[in-house]
Coordinates of C-alpha atoms in Angstrom, one line a residue:
X1 CA 7.7 82.2 -48.3
X2 CA 4.2 85.9 -56.2
X3 CA 2.3 88.7 -57.2
X4 CA 4.1 91.8 -57.3
X5 CA 3.6 91.7 -53.7
X6 CA -0.3 91.5 -53.6
X7 CA -0.7 88.2 -55.1
X8 CA -2.8 89.1 -57.9
X9 CA -3.2 86.0 -59.9
X10 CA -2.2 86.1 -63.7
X11 CA -0.3 89.3 -63.8
X12 CA 1.6 88.8 -60.5
X13 CA 4.3 87.1 -59.0
X14 CA 3.5 84.2 -56.7
X15 CA 3.3 85.4 -53.3
X16 CA 6.0 84.3 -50.9
X17 CA 6.7 81.5 -48.2
X18 CA 4.2 79.2 -49.1
X19 CA 0.8 81.2 -49.9
X20 CA 1.2 81.0 -53.5
X21 CA -0.7 82.3 -56.1
X22 CA -4.3 82.1 -56.2
X23 CA -4.6 80.9 -59.8
X24 CA -1.2 79.7 -60.5
X25 CA -0.2 78.8 -64.1
X26 CA -0.9 75.3 -65.2
X27 CA 2.2 73.3 -64.1
X28 CA 3.5 70.4 -66.2
X29 CA 2.1 67.1 -65.4
X30 CA 5.2 66.0 -63.5
X31 CA 4.9 68.1 -60.3
X32 CA 1.0 69.7 -60.0
X33 CA 1.4 72.5 -57.4
X34 CA -0.9 73.3 -55.0
X35 CA -3.3 76.4 -55.8
X36 CA -3.1 77.0 -52.1
X37 CA -0.2 75.4 -50.8
X38 CA -0.1 74.9 -46.9
X39 CA 2.8 76.8 -45.0
X40 CA 6.3 75.4 -44.8
X41 CA 6.1 75.4 -40.9
X42 CA 3.6 73.0 -39.2
X43 CA 0.7 74.4 -38.3
X44 CA -0.8 74.0 -34.7
X45 CA -4.1 71.9 -34.6
X46 CA -6.6 74.7 -34.9
X47 CA -10.2 73.8 -35.0
X48 CA -12.3 76.0 -37.3
X49 CA -14.9 76.8 -34.4
X50 CA -14.2 77.3 -30.9
X51 CA -16.8 77.9 -28.4
X52 CA -16.5 81.7 -27.6
X53 CA -17.4 81.2 -23.8
X54 CA -16.7 77.5 -22.9
X55 CA -17.5 76.4 -19.3
X56 CA -14.6 77.8 -17.0
X57 CA -13.2 79.8 -20.0
X58 CA -11.3 82.9 -18.8
X59 CA -11.3 84.7 -22.2
X60 CA -12.6 88.1 -22.9
X61 CA -14.7 87.7 -25.9
X62 CA -18.3 89.1 -25.3
X63 CA -17.9 92.8 -27.3
X64 CA -18.9 94.1 -30.6
X65 CA -16.1 94.2 -33.5
X66 CA -17.8 97.1 -35.4
X67 CA -15.7 96.8 -38.5
X68 CA -17.0 93.5 -39.4
X69 CA -20.1 92.4 -41.0
X70 CA -22.9 91.1 -38.6
X71 CA -22.5 87.7 -39.9
X72 CA -19.2 87.2 -38.7
X73 CA -19.5 88.7 -35.2
X74 CA -19.7 85.5 -33.3
X75 CA -16.9 83.9 -35.2
X76 CA -15.0 86.8 -34.4
X77 CA -15.9 86.2 -30.9
X78 CA -14.4 82.8 -31.3
X79 CA -11.3 83.8 -32.7
X80 CA -10.8 86.3 -30.2
X81 CA -11.0 83.6 -27.3
X82 CA -8.7 81.5 -29.4
X83 CA -6.1 83.6 -29.6
X84 CA -6.0 84.2 -25.8
X85 CA -6.5 80.5 -24.6
X86 CA -4.5 78.8 -27.4
X87 CA -2.0 81.0 -28.5
X88 CA -1.4 82.7 -24.9
X89 CA -2.1 86.4 -25.8
X90 CA -3.4 89.0 -23.5
X91 CA -7.1 89.7 -23.8
X92 CA -6.6 93.7 -23.8
X93 CA -4.2 93.0 -26.3
X94 CA -6.0 90.7 -28.3
X95 CA -9.4 92.7 -27.9
X96 CA -7.9 96.3 -28.7
X97 CA -6.2 94.7 -31.9
X98 CA -9.1 92.6 -33.3
X99 CA -11.7 96.0 -32.5
X100 CA -9.2 98.0 -34.5
X101 CA -8.9 95.7 -37.5
X102 CA -11.2 96.0 -40.3
X103 CA -12.8 93.2 -42.8
X104 CA -11.1 93.4 -46.2
X105 CA -13.4 92.4 -48.8
X106 CA -10.7 93.1 -51.6
X107 CA -8.1 90.6 -50.3
X108 CA -10.9 88.2 -50.1
X109 CA -12.0 88.8 -53.4
X110 CA -8.3 88.3 -54.6
X111 CA -7.6 85.2 -52.6
X112 CA -10.8 83.4 -53.4
X113 CA -10.1 80.6 -56.1
X114 CA -11.9 80.7 -59.3
X115 CA -14.7 78.9 -59.8
X116 CA -14.2 75.4 -62.0
X117 CA -15.1 75.8 -65.7
X118 CA -16.4 73.4 -67.7
X119 CA -14.3 74.2 -70.6
X120 CA -10.8 72.5 -70.7
X121 CA -7.6 74.5 -69.6
X122 CA -5.4 75.9 -72.0
X123 CA -1.8 75.0 -70.6
X124 CA 0.1 78.0 -70.1
X125 CA 3.7 77.4 -70.9
X126 CA 6.6 78.0 -68.5
X127 CA 8.7 79.9 -70.5
X128 CA 6.1 82.4 -70.9
X129 CA 5.7 82.6 -67.0
X130 CA 9.5 82.6 -66.8
X131 CA 9.9 85.7 -69.4
X132 CA 7.9 87.6 -67.3
X133 CA 10.6 87.7 -64.7
X134 CA 13.7 87.7 -66.9
X135 CA 13.0 90.6 -68.9
X136 CA 15.7 93.1 -69.4
X137 CA 14.5 95.3 -67.1
X138 CA 14.4 92.4 -64.3
X139 CA 17.8 91.9 -65.3
X140 CA 18.9 95.7 -65.2
X141 CA 17.5 96.1 -61.7
X142 CA 19.5 92.9 -60.4
X143 CA 22.5 93.9 -61.8
X144 CA 22.0 97.3 -60.2
X145 CA 21.1 95.5 -56.6
X146 CA 24.5 93.3 -57.2
X147 CA 26.7 96.4 -57.6
X148 CA 25.1 98.1 -54.3
X149 CA 25.3 95.0 -52.3
X150 CA 27.9 92.6 -53.7
X151 CA 30.0 92.4 -50.8
X152 CA 27.0 91.6 -48.7
X153 CA 25.6 88.8 -51.0
X154 CA 29.0 87.3 -50.9
X155 CA 29.4 87.5 -47.2
X156 CA 25.6 86.0 -46.6
X157 CA 26.6 83.3 -49.4
X158 CA 29.6 81.9 -47.4
X159 CA 27.7 82.1 -44.0
X160 CA 24.7 80.2 -44.9
X161 CA 25.9 78.5 -48.3
X162 CA 23.2 79.9 -50.5
X163 CA 24.4 81.6 -54.0
X164 CA 23.7 85.6 -54.0
X165 CA 22.0 84.9 -57.6
X166 CA 19.5 82.4 -56.1
X167 CA 18.6 85.1 -53.5
X168 CA 18.1 87.8 -55.8
X169 CA 16.1 85.2 -57.8
X170 CA 13.6 85.5 -54.9
X171 CA 13.6 89.1 -54.6
X172 CA 13.2 89.5 -58.3
X173 CA 9.9 87.6 -58.4
X174 CA 8.5 88.5 -55.0
X175 CA 8.9 92.5 -55.0
X176 CA 11.1 93.6 -57.9
X177 CA 13.6 94.0 -55.0
X178 CA 11.6 95.9 -52.9
X179 CA 9.9 98.2 -55.3
X180 CA 6.3 96.8 -54.6
X181 CA 6.1 95.9 -51.1
X182 CA 2.0 95.8 -51.0
X183 CA -0.2 98.2 -49.1
X184 CA -2.7 95.6 -47.5
X185 CA -2.9 95.4 -43.5
X186 CA -1.6 92.2 -42.8
X187 CA -4.0 91.8 -39.9
X188 CA -6.9 92.6 -41.7
X189 CA -6.2 90.4 -44.3
X190 CA -5.4 87.5 -42.1
X191 CA -8.7 87.8 -40.6
X192 CA -10.9 88.5 -43.2
X193 CA -9.6 85.2 -44.9
X194 CA -9.6 83.5 -41.8
X195 CA -13.5 84.5 -41.8
X196 CA -14.6 84.0 -45.4
X197 CA -12.2 80.8 -46.7
X198 CA -13.6 77.9 -44.5
X199 CA -10.9 75.8 -46.0
X200 CA -8.0 78.0 -45.0
X201 CA -9.6 79.0 -41.9
X202 CA -6.9 77.0 -40.0
X203 CA -3.9 78.4 -41.8
X204 CA -5.1 82.2 -41.5
X205 CA -6.0 81.8 -37.9
X206 CA -2.3 80.8 -37.0
X207 CA -1.3 83.6 -39.2
X208 CA -3.3 86.0 -37.6
X209 CA -2.0 84.8 -33.9
X210 CA 1.5 85.0 -35.5
X211 CA 1.0 88.5 -37.0
X212 CA -0.1 89.7 -33.3
X213 CA 3.1 88.1 -31.8
X214 CA 5.2 89.6 -34.5
X215 CA 3.5 93.2 -33.8
X216 CA 4.2 92.8 -30.1
X217 CA 8.2 91.4 -30.9
X218 CA 8.5 94.6 -33.5
X219 CA 6.9 97.0 -30.8
X220 CA 4.4 98.3 -33.5
X221 CA 0.5 98.4 -33.5
X222 CA -0.6 95.5 -35.3
X223 CA -2.6 97.4 -37.8
X224 CA 0.4 99.1 -39.0
X225 CA 2.0 95.7 -40.4
X226 CA 1.8 96.4 -44.3
X227 CA 2.1 93.6 -47.2
X228 CA 0.1 91.6 -49.5
X229 CA -3.8 90.5 -49.5
X230 CA -2.5 87.3 -48.3
X231 CA -0.6 88.5 -45.3
X232 CA 3.1 88.2 -46.9
X233 CA 5.4 91.1 -45.6
X234 CA 8.7 92.7 -46.5
X235 CA 11.0 92.8 -49.7
X236 CA 11.1 88.8 -49.6
X237 CA 7.4 88.5 -48.6
X238 CA 7.6 86.2 -45.5
X239 CA 4.8 85.3 -43.7
X240 CA 4.1 86.1 -39.9
X241 CA 4.9 82.7 -38.9
X242 CA 8.5 82.5 -41.3
X243 CA 9.2 86.2 -40.1
X244 CA 9.5 84.8 -36.5
X245 CA 10.7 81.3 -37.3
X246 CA 13.6 82.3 -40.0
X247 CA 14.0 86.0 -39.6
X248 CA 17.7 87.1 -38.5
X249 CA 19.2 90.3 -37.7
X250 CA 22.4 90.1 -39.9
X251 CA 25.4 89.8 -37.5
X252 CA 23.6 90.7 -34.4
X253 CA 24.0 88.3 -31.8
X254 CA 20.9 86.1 -30.6
X255 CA 18.5 88.2 -28.4
X256 CA 19.3 91.4 -30.4
X257 CA 16.8 93.5 -32.5
X258 CA 14.0 92.2 -34.6
X259 CA 15.0 91.9 -38.4
X260 CA 13.5 94.5 -40.5
X261 CA 12.5 92.8 -43.6
X262 CA 10.9 96.0 -45.1
X263 CA 14.2 98.1 -45.1
X264 CA 17.3 96.1 -44.5
X265 CA 18.6 94.6 -47.3
X266 CA 21.2 92.6 -45.4
X267 CA 18.3 91.4 -43.0
X268 CA 16.3 90.5 -46.1
X269 CA 19.3 88.6 -47.6
X270 CA 20.1 86.6 -44.1
X271 CA 16.7 85.8 -43.6
X272 CA 15.6 84.7 -46.9
X273 CA 19.0 82.3 -46.9
X274 CA 18.5 80.9 -43.2
X275 CA 14.6 80.1 -44.8
X276 CA 16.3 78.0 -47.3
X277 CA 18.9 76.4 -45.3
X278 CA 16.0 75.3 -42.8
X279 CA 14.1 73.8 -46.3
X280 CA 17.4 71.5 -46.8
X281 CA 19.3 73.9 -49.0
X282 CA 22.6 71.9 -49.8
X283 CA 25.7 74.3 -50.2
X284 CA 27.7 73.8 -53.5
X285 CA 25.0 71.6 -55.1
X286 CA 23.1 72.4 -58.6
X287 CA 19.5 73.2 -58.7
X288 CA 18.4 72.1 -62.1
X289 CA 20.1 70.7 -65.3
X290 CA 18.9 70.1 -68.7
X291 CA 18.6 66.4 -69.7
X292 CA 21.1 65.4 -72.6
X293 CA 20.4 63.0 -75.4
X294 CA 17.9 60.2 -74.2
X295 CA 16.2 59.8 -77.4
X296 CA 14.0 56.8 -77.1
X297 CA 14.2 56.5 -73.7
X298 CA 11.0 56.0 -71.8
X299 CA 11.0 58.6 -69.2
X300 CA 7.0 58.3 -67.9
X301 CA 8.3 56.3 -65.0
X302 CA 10.4 59.3 -63.6
X303 CA 8.2 61.9 -64.0
X304 CA 6.4 61.4 -60.6
X305 CA 7.6 62.2 -57.6
X306 CA 11.8 61.3 -56.8
X307 CA 14.0 58.7 -57.8
X308 CA 17.6 57.8 -57.1
X309 CA 19.9 59.5 -59.6
X310 CA 21.5 56.1 -60.4
X311 CA 18.2 55.1 -61.8
X312 CA 17.8 57.7 -64.1
X313 CA 21.5 57.2 -65.3
X314 CA 20.5 53.5 -65.7
X315 CA 17.8 54.6 -68.3
X316 CA 20.3 57.2 -69.8
X317 CA 18.7 59.9 -68.6
X318 CA 21.6 62.2 -67.9
X319 CA 22.1 65.9 -67.0
X320 CA 23.8 68.3 -69.4
X321 CA 26.5 69.2 -66.9
X322 CA 27.4 66.6 -64.4
X323 CA 26.4 67.0 -61.0
X324 CA 29.3 65.0 -59.2
X325 CA 26.4 63.8 -56.6
X326 CA 26.4 60.2 -55.2
X327 CA 23.7 57.7 -57.4
X328 CA 21.3 57.6 -54.1
X329 CA 20.7 61.3 -54.2
X330 CA 16.6 61.8 -54.9
X331 CA 16.1 63.6 -57.8
X332 CA 13.1 64.5 -59.9
X333 CA 12.5 64.6 -63.5
X334 CA 10.3 67.8 -64.8
X335 CA 9.2 68.4 -68.4
X336 CA 8.6 72.2 -68.9
X337 CA 7.7 73.7 -72.0
X338 CA 10.2 76.0 -73.5
X339 CA 10.4 78.2 -76.5
X340 CA 11.9 75.1 -78.1
X341 CA 9.3 72.8 -77.1
X342 CA 8.8 70.2 -74.2
X343 CA 12.1 70.1 -72.3
X344 CA 13.6 67.4 -69.7
X345 CA 15.4 68.7 -66.4
X346 CA 16.7 66.7 -63.6
X347 CA 15.6 68.8 -60.2
X348 CA 18.0 68.5 -57.2
X349 CA 17.2 68.5 -54.0
X350 CA 18.1 72.5 -54.0
X351 CA 15.1 72.9 -56.3
X352 CA 12.8 71.3 -53.8
X353 CA 14.6 73.5 -51.2
X354 CA 13.3 76.5 -53.2
X355 CA 9.8 74.8 -53.8
X356 CA 9.4 75.2 -49.7
X357 CA 9.3 79.0 -50.6
X358 CA 6.6 78.4 -53.0
X359 CA 5.6 74.9 -54.1
X360 CA 5.1 75.7 -57.7
X361 CA 7.5 74.3 -60.5
X362 CA 7.3 77.1 -62.4
X363 CA 7.9 79.5 -59.5
X364 CA 11.2 77.5 -58.7
X365 CA 12.3 76.8 -62.1
X366 CA 11.9 80.6 -62.7
X367 CA 14.1 81.6 -59.7
X368 CA 17.0 79.5 -60.9
X369 CA 16.6 80.7 -64.7
X370 CA 17.2 84.3 -63.2
X371 CA 19.9 83.4 -61.1
X372 CA 21.3 81.8 -64.2
X373 CA 20.7 84.8 -66.2
X374 CA 22.5 87.0 -63.3
X375 CA 25.3 84.9 -63.0
X376 CA 26.2 85.0 -66.7
X377 CA 26.0 88.9 -66.6
X378 CA 28.3 89.5 -63.4
X379 CA 30.9 87.0 -64.7
X380 CA 30.8 88.6 -68.2

């Protein structure tokens, strides 16, 4: 589970639910984020090419897809067969959806990584990334959202164990609390990216299938689902696979109506909290804490991977605010560039739960920073 909902690299947010920005800011050496991360949920094995008409195949695919370039016609037939045989979707539904879909060159352009540069990259400091999303207008919008949904935020937090300010941090970065949801056809984006980005074909083919399944469940034509060029949807920018797996309708029993992640703040908050719970969120535990002291301590051995909290304590690497967690708790040590220079933070398991949403340290640290800022304002 971002670009203001359209995954446009530098001036945007970090598109949600594990698609990630195309060109994310340079991350600190401690945690190199993947520029195009894999989805949170395991993707079934999906070969990049499936013969359109194998011996004994019953799929329907020998049709034209006139809204796609000629060079992709054979692959579109392979995709049509794949969706029927591997994903169990009805032939008529698949063919109709794909024939009404359209190749989106703009989505491909946005999501195509920039070519390598011979010049060394200039590090982009975390505090500048953070400040784009913790500006006063963003905080004002968050306070307004809190005032309108305080009881709901408290109820969702009590049920799922995820604090309201953390959920607000996600909505802030992803869509500015729903002010920019994206206007790309999700089906068109997923199909186009599956065709044009060979290295991500399996991922976007899976999202194509999930988009068709989601449209079936919602009872809407597949082409009407709107979102980012990476296929993320709604106020919290869920991919289709995350929508189906983690989307919940607030206070409705299982088997009830599908959640509305575009227009229902209750469904959005509950689904986002459910996503965090599914990625290991620990109620009542901290996210990040700045390191206190440690002058002269050799921190290099701790800047990669995770280590038992007791090992950091033994090396005199201690948080400013004690966590109360057992020494066996696996934690990371981050070096983030703040206004005051390189600064060390201890990253607790909940930090990595946020990284399940977007595996970029800058993103997760900014969700935390926004949550802290909103909490201070709300608490006076």
